[in-house]
XYZ file of C-alpha atoms in Angstrom:
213
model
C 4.035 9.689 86.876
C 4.151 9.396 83.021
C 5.557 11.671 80.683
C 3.017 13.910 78.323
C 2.361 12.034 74.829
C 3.272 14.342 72.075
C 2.148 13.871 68.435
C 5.241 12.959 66.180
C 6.286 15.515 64.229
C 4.962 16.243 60.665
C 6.576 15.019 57.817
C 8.823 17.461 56.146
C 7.498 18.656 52.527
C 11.044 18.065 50.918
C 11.916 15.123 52.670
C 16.014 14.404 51.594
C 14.549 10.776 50.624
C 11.956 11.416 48.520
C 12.423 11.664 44.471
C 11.138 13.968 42.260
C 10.838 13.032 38.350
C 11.905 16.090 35.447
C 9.229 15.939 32.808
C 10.944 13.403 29.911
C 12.694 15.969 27.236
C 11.169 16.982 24.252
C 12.278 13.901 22.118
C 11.805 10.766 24.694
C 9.145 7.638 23.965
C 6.930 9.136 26.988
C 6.949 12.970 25.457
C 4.872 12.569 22.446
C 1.247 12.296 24.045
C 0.926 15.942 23.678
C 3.285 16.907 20.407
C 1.783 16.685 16.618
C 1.998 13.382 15.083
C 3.723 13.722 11.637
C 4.857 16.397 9.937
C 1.985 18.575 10.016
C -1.318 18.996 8.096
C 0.627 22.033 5.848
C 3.467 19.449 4.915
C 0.803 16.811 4.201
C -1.193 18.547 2.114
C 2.089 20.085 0.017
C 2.968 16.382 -0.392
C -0.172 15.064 -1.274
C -0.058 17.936 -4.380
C 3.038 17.085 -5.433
C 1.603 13.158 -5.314
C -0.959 14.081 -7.588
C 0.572 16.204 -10.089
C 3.536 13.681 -10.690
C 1.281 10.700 -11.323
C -1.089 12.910 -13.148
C 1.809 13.315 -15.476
C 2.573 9.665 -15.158
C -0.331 9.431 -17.503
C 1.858 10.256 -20.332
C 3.389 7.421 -19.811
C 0.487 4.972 -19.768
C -0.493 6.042 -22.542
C 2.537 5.519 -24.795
C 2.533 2.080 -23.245
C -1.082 1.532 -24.192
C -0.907 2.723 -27.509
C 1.902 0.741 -28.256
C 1.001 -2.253 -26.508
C -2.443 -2.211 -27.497
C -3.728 -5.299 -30.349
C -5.479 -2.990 -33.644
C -8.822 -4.200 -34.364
C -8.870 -4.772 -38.238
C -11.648 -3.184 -40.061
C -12.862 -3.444 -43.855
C -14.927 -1.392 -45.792
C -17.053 -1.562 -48.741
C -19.616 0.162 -50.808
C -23.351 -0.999 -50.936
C -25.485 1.096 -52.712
C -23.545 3.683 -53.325
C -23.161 3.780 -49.260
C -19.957 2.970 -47.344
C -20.300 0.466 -44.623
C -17.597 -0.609 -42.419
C -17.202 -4.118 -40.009
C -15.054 -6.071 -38.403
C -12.782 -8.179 -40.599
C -11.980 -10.822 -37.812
C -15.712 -11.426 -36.559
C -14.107 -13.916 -33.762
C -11.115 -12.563 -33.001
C -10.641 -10.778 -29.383
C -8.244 -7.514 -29.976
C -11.392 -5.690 -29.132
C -11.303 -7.147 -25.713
C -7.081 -7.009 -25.576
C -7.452 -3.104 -26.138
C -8.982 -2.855 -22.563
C -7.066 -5.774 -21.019
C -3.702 -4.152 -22.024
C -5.231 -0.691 -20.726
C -5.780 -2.848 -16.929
C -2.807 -4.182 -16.954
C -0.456 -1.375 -17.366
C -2.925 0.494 -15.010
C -2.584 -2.385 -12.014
C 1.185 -2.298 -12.694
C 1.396 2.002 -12.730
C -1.033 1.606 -9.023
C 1.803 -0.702 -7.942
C 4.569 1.267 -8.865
C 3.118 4.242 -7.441
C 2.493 2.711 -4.367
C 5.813 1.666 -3.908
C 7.388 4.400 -4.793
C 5.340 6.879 -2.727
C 5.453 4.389 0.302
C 9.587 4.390 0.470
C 9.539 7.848 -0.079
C 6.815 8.513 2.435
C 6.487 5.846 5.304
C 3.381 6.881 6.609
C -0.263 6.747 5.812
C -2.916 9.740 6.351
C -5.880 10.840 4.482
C -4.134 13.604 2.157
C -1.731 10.697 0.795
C -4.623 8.409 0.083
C -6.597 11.326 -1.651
C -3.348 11.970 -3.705
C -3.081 8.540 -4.553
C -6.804 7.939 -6.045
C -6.946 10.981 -7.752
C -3.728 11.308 -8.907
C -4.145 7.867 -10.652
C -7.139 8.579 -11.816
C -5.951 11.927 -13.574
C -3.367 10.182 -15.081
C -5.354 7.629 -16.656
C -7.465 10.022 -17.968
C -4.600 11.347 -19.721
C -3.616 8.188 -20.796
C -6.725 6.791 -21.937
C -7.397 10.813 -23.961
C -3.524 10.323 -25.206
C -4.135 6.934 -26.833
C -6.920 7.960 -28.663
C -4.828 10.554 -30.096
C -2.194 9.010 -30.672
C -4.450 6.050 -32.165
C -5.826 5.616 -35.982
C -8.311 8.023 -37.179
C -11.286 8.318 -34.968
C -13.342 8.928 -38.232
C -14.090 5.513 -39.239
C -16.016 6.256 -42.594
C -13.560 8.705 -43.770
C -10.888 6.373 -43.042
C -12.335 3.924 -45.573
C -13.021 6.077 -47.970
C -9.357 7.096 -47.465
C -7.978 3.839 -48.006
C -10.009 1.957 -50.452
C -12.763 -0.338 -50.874
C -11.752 -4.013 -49.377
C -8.626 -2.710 -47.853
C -7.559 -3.591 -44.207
C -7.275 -0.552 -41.629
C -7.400 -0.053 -37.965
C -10.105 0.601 -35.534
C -9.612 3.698 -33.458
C -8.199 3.253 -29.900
C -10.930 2.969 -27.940
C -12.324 2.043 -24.032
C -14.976 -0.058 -24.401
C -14.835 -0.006 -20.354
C -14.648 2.621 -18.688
C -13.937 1.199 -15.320
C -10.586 0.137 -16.696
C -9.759 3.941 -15.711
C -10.107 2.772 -11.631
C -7.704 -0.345 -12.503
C -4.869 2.408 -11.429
C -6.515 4.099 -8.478
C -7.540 1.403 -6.990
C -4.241 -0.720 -7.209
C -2.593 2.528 -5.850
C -4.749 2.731 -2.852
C -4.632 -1.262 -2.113
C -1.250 -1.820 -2.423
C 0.244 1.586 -0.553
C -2.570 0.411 2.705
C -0.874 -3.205 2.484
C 2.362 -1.841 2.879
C 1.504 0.952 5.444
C -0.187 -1.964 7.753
C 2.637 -3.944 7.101
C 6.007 -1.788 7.189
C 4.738 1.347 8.114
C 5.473 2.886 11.972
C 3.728 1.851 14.941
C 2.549 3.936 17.842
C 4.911 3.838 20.805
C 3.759 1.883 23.542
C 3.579 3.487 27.437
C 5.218 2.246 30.095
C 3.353 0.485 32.431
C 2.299 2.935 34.755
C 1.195 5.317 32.351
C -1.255 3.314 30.548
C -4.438 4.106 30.888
């Protein structure tokens, strides 16, 4: 005669040997899939103003540089008919051409700067910081290019031989004969501060193995 075969009993819920995992705290590697990345669209956009107004006013700048830096394109007038013309004295020379290479330069070396600068005191990337970058650099060499023409000899060529005299030397206004020398700082800004962020900038934590997806 055999005994009755009972089932074995069922498990118990909250067996002693089993382990139960706390949810990682607020700050661990694993605990940022559902917090805000960065500092928050608010903080982003306050920083991105601030971006654009200082390198708006950066402009100044630029434009002290280019009107200092700047070759003068010599002009000479005389009377014909009772009628003032004015030309180039230097036919060949190239300070035309130096007025808007001097205006790149400075601008490539401002987007650098800028890009630096804002990078170090950043770290991070995002749309906002980009938009502050090209437009801020573009304001300010708007103001630069609007400053060295003030700044610059008289804008009224005529009058400014009269002014001086028949067969005397004076210089041409300060002038952009390219505009797209205004983008030379925008664009360097933008470049240079995506170079950096791909480079240096943070990198997304990786999961642990068992969490990938």
């Amino acid at each position: 005669m055999t005994a009755p075969l009972t089932p074995p009993p069922p498990p118990h819920e909250n067996s002693p040997h089993q382990v139960w995992q706390a949810p990682p705290p607020a700050g661990a590697p694993g605990a940022g899939a559902y917090e805000q990345d960065g500092p928050g669209m608010k903080t982003e956009l306050r920083e991105a103003a601030v971006i654009t107004v200082a390198l708006a006013l950066g402009g100044v700048l630029l434009g002290l540089l280019w009107w200092w830096l700047a070759p003068h394109v010599p002009l000479i007038g005389d009377e014909v008919d009772k009628n003032w013309v004015v030309y180039v004295k230097d036919t060949e020379g190239e300070q035309a051409v130096g007025v808007d290479g001097t205006f790149i330069l400075l601008g490539l070396a401002f987007g650098l700067v800028s890009a630096v600068v804002v990078f170090l005191l950043r770290r991070r990337g995002g749309v906002p910081l980009a938009v502050a970058l090209g437009l801020g650099g573009l304001l300010g060499s708007l103001l630069a290019w609007r400053l060295g023409v003030w700044l610059g000899p008289e804008s009224d060529v005529l009058a400014h031989a009269q002014a001086v005299g028949k067969g005397v030397t004076f210089s041409a206004p300060l002038e952009l004969s390219a505009k797209g020398a205004l983008l030379a700082w925008p664009l360097a800004g933008l470049l240079v501060h995506l170079g950096l962020t791909a480079l240096f900038g943070p990198r997304d934590p990786e999961l642990p193995y068992g969490e990938r997806p």
